[in-house]
Short mmCIF file of C-alpha atoms and ligand atoms in Angstrom, two decimals:
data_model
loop_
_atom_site.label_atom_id
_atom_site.label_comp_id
_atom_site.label_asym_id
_atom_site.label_seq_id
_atom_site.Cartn_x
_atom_site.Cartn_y
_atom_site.Cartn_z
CA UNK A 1 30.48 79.85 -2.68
CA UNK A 2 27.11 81.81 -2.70
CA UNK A 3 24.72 79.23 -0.25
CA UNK A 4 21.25 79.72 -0.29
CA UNK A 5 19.18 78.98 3.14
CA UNK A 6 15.58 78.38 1.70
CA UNK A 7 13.61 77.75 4.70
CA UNK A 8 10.63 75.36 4.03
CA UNK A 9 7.72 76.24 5.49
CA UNK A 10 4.22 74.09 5.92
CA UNK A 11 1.08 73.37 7.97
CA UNK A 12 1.28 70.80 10.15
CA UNK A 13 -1.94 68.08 11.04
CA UNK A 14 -2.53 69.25 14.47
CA UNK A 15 -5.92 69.33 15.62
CA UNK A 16 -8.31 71.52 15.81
CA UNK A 17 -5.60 74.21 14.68
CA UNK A 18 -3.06 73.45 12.71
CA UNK A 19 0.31 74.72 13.27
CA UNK A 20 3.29 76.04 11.41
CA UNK A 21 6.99 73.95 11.04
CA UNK A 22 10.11 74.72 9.48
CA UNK A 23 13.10 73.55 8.34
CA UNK A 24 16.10 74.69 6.73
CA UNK A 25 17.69 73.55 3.42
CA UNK A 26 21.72 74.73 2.30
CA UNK A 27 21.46 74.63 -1.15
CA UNK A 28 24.47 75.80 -3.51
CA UNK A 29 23.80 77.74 -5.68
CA UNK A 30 21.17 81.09 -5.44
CA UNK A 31 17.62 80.26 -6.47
CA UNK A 32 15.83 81.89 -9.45
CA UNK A 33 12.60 80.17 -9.72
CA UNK A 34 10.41 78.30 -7.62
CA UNK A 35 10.97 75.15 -10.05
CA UNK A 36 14.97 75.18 -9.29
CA UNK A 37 13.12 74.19 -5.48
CA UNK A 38 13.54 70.21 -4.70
CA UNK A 39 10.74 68.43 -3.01
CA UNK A 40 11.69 67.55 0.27
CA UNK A 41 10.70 64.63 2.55
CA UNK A 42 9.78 65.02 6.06
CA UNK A 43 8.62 62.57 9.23
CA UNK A 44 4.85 62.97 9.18
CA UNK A 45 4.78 61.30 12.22
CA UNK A 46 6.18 64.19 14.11
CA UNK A 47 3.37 66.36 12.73
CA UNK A 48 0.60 64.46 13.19
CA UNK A 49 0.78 63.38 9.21
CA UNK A 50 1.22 60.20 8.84
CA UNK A 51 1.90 56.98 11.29
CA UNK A 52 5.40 55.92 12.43
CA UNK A 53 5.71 52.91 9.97
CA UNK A 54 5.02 54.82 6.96
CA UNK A 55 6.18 57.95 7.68
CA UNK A 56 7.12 60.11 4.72
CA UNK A 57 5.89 62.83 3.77
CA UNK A 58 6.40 65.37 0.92
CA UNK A 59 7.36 69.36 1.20
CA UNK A 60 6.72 71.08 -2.76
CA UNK A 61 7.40 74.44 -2.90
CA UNK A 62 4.72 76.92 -4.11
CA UNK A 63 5.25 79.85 -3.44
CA UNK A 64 8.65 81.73 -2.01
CA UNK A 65 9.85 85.15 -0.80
CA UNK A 66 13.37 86.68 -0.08
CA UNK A 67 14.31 85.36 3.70
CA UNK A 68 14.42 89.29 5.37
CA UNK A 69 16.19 87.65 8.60
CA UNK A 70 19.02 85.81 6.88
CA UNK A 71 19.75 87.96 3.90
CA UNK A 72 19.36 88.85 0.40
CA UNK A 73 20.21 85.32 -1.02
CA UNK A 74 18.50 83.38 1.16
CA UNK A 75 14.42 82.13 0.75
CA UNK A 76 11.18 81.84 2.43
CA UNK A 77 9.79 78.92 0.88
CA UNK A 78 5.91 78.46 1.49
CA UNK A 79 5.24 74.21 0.74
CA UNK A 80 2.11 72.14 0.71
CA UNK A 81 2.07 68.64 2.06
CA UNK A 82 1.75 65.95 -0.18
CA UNK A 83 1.60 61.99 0.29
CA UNK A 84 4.64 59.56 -1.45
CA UNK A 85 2.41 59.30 -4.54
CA UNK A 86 2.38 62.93 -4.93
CA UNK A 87 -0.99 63.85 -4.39
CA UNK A 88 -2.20 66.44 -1.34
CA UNK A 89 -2.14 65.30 1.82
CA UNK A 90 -5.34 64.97 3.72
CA UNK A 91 -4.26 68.46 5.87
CA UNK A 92 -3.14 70.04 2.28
CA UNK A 93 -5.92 72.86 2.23
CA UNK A 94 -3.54 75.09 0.00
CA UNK A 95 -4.67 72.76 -3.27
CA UNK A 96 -8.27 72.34 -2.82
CA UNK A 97 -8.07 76.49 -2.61
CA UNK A 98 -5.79 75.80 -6.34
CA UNK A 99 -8.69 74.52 -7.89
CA UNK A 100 -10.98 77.10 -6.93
CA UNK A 101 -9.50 79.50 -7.56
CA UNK A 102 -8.77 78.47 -10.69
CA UNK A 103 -11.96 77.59 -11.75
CA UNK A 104 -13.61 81.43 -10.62
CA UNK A 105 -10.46 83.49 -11.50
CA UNK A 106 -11.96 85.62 -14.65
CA UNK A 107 -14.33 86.81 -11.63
CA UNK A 108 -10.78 88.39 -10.11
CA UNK A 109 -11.26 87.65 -6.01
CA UNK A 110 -9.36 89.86 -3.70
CA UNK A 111 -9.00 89.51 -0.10
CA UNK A 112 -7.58 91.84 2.51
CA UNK A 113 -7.00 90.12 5.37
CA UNK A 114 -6.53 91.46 8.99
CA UNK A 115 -4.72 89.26 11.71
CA UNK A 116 -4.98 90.31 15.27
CA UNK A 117 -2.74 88.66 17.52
CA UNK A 118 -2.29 89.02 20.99
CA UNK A 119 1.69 88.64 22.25
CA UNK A 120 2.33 86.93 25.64
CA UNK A 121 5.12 86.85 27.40
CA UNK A 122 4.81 83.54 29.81
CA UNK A 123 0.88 83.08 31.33
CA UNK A 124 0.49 87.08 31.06
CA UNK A 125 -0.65 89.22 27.67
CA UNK A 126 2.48 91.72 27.35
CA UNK A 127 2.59 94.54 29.37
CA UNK A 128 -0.13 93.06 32.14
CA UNK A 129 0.74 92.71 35.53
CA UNK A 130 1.58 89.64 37.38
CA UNK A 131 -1.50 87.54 38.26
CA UNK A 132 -3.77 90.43 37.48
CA UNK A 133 -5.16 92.94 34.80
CA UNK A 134 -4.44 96.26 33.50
CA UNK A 135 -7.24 99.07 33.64
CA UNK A 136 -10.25 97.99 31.58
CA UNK A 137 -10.07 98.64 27.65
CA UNK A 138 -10.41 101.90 26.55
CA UNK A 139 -7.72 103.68 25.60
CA UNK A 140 -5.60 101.16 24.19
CA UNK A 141 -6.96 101.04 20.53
CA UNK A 142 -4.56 102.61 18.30
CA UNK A 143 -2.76 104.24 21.64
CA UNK A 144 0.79 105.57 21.98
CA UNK A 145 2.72 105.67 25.35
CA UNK A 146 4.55 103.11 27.57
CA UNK A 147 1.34 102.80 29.61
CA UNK A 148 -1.21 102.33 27.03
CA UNK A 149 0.83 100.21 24.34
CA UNK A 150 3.36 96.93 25.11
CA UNK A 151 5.36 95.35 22.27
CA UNK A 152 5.82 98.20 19.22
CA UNK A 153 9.25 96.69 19.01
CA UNK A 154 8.39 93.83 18.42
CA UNK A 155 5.79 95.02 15.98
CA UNK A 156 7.63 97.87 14.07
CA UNK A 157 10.81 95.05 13.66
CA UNK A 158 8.11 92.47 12.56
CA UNK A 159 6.47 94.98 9.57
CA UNK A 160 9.87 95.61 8.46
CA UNK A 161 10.21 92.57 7.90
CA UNK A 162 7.30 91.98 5.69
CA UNK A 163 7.75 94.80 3.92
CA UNK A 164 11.61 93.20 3.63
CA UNK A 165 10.53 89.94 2.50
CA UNK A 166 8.21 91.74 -0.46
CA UNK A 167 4.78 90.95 1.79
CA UNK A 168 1.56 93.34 0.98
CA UNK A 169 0.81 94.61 4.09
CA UNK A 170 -1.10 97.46 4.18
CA UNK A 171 -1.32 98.81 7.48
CA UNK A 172 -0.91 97.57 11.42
CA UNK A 173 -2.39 98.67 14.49
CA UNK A 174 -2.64 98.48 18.23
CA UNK A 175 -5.53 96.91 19.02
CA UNK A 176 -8.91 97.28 22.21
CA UNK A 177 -7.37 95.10 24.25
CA UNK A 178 -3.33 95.44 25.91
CA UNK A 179 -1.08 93.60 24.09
CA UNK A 180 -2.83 92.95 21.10
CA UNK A 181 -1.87 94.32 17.59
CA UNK A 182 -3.10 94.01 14.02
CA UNK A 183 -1.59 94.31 10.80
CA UNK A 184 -3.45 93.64 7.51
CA UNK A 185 -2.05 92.04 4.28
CA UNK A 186 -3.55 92.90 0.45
CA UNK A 187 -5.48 93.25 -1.47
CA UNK A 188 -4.29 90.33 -3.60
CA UNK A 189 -5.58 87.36 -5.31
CA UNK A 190 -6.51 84.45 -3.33
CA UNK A 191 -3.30 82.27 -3.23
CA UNK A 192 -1.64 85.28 -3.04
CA UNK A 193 -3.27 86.80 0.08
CA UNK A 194 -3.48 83.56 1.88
CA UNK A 195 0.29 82.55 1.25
CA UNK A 196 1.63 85.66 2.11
CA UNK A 197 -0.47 85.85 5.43
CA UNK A 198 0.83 82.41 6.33
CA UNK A 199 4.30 83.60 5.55
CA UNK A 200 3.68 86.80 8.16
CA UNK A 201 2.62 84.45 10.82
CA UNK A 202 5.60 82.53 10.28
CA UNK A 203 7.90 86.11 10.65
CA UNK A 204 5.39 86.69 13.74
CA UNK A 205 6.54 83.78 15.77
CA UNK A 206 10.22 83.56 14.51
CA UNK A 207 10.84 87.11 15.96
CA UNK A 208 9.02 87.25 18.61
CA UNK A 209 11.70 84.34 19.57
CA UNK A 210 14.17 86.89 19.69
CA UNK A 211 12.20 88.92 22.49
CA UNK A 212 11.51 85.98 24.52
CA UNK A 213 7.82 86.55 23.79
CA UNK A 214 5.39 84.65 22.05
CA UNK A 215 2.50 85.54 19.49
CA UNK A 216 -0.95 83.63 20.21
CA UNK A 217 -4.05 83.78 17.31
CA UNK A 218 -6.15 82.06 19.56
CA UNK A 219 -9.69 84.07 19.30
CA UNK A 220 -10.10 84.71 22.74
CA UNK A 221 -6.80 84.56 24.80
CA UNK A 222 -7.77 86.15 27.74
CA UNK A 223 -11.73 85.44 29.17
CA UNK A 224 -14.59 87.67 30.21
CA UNK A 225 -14.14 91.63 29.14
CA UNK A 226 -11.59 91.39 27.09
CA UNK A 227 -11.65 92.15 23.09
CA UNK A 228 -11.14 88.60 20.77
CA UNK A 229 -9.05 88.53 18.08
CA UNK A 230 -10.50 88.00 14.49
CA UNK A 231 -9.28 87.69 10.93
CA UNK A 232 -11.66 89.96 9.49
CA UNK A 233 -11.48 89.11 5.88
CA UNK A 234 -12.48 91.80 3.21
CA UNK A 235 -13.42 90.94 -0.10
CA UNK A 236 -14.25 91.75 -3.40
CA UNK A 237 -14.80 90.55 -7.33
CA UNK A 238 -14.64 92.42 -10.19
CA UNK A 239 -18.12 92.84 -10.35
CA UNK A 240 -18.20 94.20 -6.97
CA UNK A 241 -15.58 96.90 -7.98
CA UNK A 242 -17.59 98.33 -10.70
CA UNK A 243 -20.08 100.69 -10.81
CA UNK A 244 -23.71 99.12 -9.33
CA UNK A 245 -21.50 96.27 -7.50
CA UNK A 246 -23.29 97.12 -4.06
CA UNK A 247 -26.34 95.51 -6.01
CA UNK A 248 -23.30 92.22 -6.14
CA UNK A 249 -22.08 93.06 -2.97
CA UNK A 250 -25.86 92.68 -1.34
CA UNK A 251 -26.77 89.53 -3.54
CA UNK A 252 -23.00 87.85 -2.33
CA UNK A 253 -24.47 89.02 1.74
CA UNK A 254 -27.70 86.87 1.27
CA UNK A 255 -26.11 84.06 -0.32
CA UNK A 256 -23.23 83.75 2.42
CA UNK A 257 -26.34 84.11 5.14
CA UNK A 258 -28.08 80.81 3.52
CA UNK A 259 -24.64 79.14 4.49
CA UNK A 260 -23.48 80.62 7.60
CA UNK A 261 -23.04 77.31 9.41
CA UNK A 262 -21.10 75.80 6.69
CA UNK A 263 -18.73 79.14 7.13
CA UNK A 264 -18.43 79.26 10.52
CA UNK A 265 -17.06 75.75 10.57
CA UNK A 266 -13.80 76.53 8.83
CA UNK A 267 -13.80 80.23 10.68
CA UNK A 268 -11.46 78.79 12.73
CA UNK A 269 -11.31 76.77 16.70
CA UNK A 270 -12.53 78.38 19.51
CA UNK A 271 -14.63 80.76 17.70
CA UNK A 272 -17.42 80.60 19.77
CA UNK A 273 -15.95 82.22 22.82
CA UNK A 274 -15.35 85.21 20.24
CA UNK A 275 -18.42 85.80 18.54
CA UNK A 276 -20.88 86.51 21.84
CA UNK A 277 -22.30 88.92 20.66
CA UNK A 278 -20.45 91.61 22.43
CA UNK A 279 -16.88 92.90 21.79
CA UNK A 280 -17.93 93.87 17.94
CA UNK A 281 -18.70 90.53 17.35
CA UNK A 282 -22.48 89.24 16.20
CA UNK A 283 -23.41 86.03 17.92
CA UNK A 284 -22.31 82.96 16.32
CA UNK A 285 -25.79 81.95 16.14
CA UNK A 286 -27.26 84.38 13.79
CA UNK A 287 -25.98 86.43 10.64
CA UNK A 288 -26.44 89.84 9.91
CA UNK A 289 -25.15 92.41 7.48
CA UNK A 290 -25.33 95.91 7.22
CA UNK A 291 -23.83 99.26 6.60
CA UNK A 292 -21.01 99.85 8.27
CA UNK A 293 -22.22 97.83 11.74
CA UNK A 294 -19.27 96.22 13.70
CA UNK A 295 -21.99 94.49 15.63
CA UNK A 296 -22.73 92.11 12.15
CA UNK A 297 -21.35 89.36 10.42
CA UNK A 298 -20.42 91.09 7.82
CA UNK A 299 -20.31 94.78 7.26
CA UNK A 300 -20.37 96.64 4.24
CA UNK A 301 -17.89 99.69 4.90
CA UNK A 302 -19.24 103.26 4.46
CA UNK A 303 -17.10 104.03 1.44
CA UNK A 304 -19.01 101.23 -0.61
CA UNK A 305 -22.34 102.40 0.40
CA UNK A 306 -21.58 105.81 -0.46
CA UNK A 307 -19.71 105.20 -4.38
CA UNK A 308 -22.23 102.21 -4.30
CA UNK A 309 -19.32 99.30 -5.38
CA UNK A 310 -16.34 98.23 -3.49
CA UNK A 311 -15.84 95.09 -0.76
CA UNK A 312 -17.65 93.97 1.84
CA UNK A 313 -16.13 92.72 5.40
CA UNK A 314 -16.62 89.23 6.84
CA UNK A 315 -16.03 90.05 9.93
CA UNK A 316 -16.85 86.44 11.59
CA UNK A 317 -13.13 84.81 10.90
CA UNK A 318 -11.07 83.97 14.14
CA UNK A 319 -7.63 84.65 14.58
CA UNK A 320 -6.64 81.21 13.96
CA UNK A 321 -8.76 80.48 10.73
CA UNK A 322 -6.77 78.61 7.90
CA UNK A 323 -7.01 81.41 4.95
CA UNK A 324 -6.94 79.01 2.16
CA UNK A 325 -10.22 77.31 3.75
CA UNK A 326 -11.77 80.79 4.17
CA UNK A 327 -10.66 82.59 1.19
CA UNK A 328 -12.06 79.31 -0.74
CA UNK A 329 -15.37 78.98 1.05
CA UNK A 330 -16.03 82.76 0.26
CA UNK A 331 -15.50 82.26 -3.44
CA UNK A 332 -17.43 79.25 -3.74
CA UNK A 333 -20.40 80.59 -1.97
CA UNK A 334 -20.49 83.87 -3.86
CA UNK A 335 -19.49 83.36 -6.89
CA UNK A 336 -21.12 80.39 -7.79
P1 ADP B 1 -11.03 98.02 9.32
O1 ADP B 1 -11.66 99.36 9.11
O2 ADP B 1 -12.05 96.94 9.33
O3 ADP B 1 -10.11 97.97 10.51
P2 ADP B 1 -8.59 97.67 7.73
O4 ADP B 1 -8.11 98.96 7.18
O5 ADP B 1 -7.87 97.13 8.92
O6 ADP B 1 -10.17 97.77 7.98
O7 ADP B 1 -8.50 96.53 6.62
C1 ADP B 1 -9.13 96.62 5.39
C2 ADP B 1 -8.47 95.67 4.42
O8 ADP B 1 -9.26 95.59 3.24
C3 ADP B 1 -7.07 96.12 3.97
O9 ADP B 1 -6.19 95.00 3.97
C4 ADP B 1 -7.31 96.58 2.55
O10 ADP B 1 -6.18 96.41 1.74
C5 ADP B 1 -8.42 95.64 2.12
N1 ADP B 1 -9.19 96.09 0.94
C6 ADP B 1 -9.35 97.35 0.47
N2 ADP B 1 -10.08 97.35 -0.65
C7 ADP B 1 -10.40 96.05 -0.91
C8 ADP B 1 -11.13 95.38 -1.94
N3 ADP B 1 -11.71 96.06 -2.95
N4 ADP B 1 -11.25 94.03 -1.86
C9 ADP B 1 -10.70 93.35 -0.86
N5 ADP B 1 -9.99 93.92 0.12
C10 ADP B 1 -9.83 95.25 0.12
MN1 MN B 2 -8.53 96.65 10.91
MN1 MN B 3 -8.98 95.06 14.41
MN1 MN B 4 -12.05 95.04 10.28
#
């Protein structure tokens, strides 16, 4: 008989970042629609969910791919948490992003988002040398060569993979700093573009596994000179698409400056020891915008200036930010 593996994937309660787990379900027959999907209990108190004497917790699919690992019949299955009584669980940040979305969607937000990574293979960034550092950054950025980039296995296996699995990535690239790579997913619609970027994270860590290397987020894996790693998240409305949307795109910049603080708290943990200031970054403590300026919060790229419509880049996310919190906070403060 024709099994289908649908792996079941969700977000975890750890704290401050929360964390991907997985688990596998045989089911019999081959999967059509997301509704043919069972909920699925787990033991919150594993997670950091729920407490050990009332432990259940809830897995409903939402939103599923082709697994591009196991094989043609066999599933991705992004799920949100939710309690016994079938409501979201207090970590659920998938539905409050439903809602939203919902409620703003003849406005038609799209988000391209770009996830920097760093890989490490025990204490040392890939490719560094034992206890010490490789020459300063320079020529790593987009670099070819055994001596300027370390893991394009692991990367080139890892877009196939997305690109397998039906993921909208639209580019990858080696990144300042040694070890660290890029790839971007979208444009797509909200739930889309933050789904499918927590299903590439997923396909990050699961086969890096089979290197014997693992994939951090965290914004600032290795201290002092060293490059961060952001989830620069670029985004757009309808409006903003059209001819005169620069005139949207500014009005959306001064709006998200009135609520910077409110932003930066969801931006993701450990933020702080990214945005300095230096490193392309703007300081955590002040928001700017500006024509194409990698040194502001968010930048409005040259090819929007010039046609005068287009997207602008917030270019303050970390690594580790939760898309569904960032992708909703940037609707609801811009087009409200
Ligand atoms: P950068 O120059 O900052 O490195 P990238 O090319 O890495 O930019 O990423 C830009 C992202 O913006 C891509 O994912 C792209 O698909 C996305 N993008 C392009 N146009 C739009 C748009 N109108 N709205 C939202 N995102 C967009
Ligand atoms: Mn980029
Ligand atoms: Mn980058
Ligand atoms: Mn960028």
């Amino acid at each position: 008989m024709n099994k289908c593996r649908a792996e079941y994937i969700w977000m975890d309660g750890h704290m401050p970042t929360q964390k991907l787990r997985s688990k596998t379900r045989v089911l019999d027959n081959p999967i059509d629609s997301l509704k043919d999907l069972p909920l699925w209990g787990f033991d919150g108190s594993s997670t950091n969910q729920a407490v050990g004497n009332d432990s259940d917790c809830m897995l409903k699919p939402v939103y599923k791919v082709p697994d591009p690992i196991r094989g043609d019949s066999d599933l991705l299955v992004m799920c949100e948490v939710m309690n016994p009584d079938g409501t979201p669980h207090r970590s659920n940040s998938r539905a409050p992003l439903v809602t939203i979305a919902e409620k703003y969607k003849e406005q038609e937000a799209w988000f391209g988002i770009e996830q920097e990574y760093t890989l490490f293979e025990g204490r040392n960034p890939l490719g560094w040398p034992e206890g010490g550092y490789p020459a300063p950054q320079g020529p790593f950025y987009c670099g070819v060569g055994a001596d300027e980039v370390f893991g394009r296995d692991i990367v080139e296996e890892h877009l196939e993979l997305c690109l397998d699995a039906g993921l909208q990535v639209s580019g990858i690239n080696a990144e300042v700093m040694p070890g660290q790579w890029e790839y971007q997913i979208g444009p797509l619609g909200p739930l889309e573009s933050a789904d499918q970027v927590w299903l590439s994270r997923w396909l990050l860590y699961r086969i890096s596994e089979d290197y014997g290397v693992s994939a951090t987020l965290h914004p600032k894996p290795v201290k002092g000179d060293w490059n961060g790693a952001g989830a620069h998240t670029n985004f757009s409305t309808k409006a903003m698409r059209c001819k005169g949307g620069i005139k949207i795109i500014e009005e959306a910049c001064e709006k998200l400056g009135k609520k910077h603080d409110e932003h930066i708290a969801i931006y993701g943990a450990h933020n702080e020891e990214r945005l300095t200031g230096l490193h392309e970054t703007c300081s955590i403590k002040e928001f700017r915008y500006g024509i194409s300026d990698r040194g502001a919060s968010i930048r409005i790229p040259m090819q929007t200036a010039n046609d005068g419509f287009g997207y602008l880049e917030d270019r303050r996310p970390a690594g580790n930010m939760d898309p569904y919190k960032v992708c909703a906070k940037l609707i609801e403060t811009t087009c409200s």
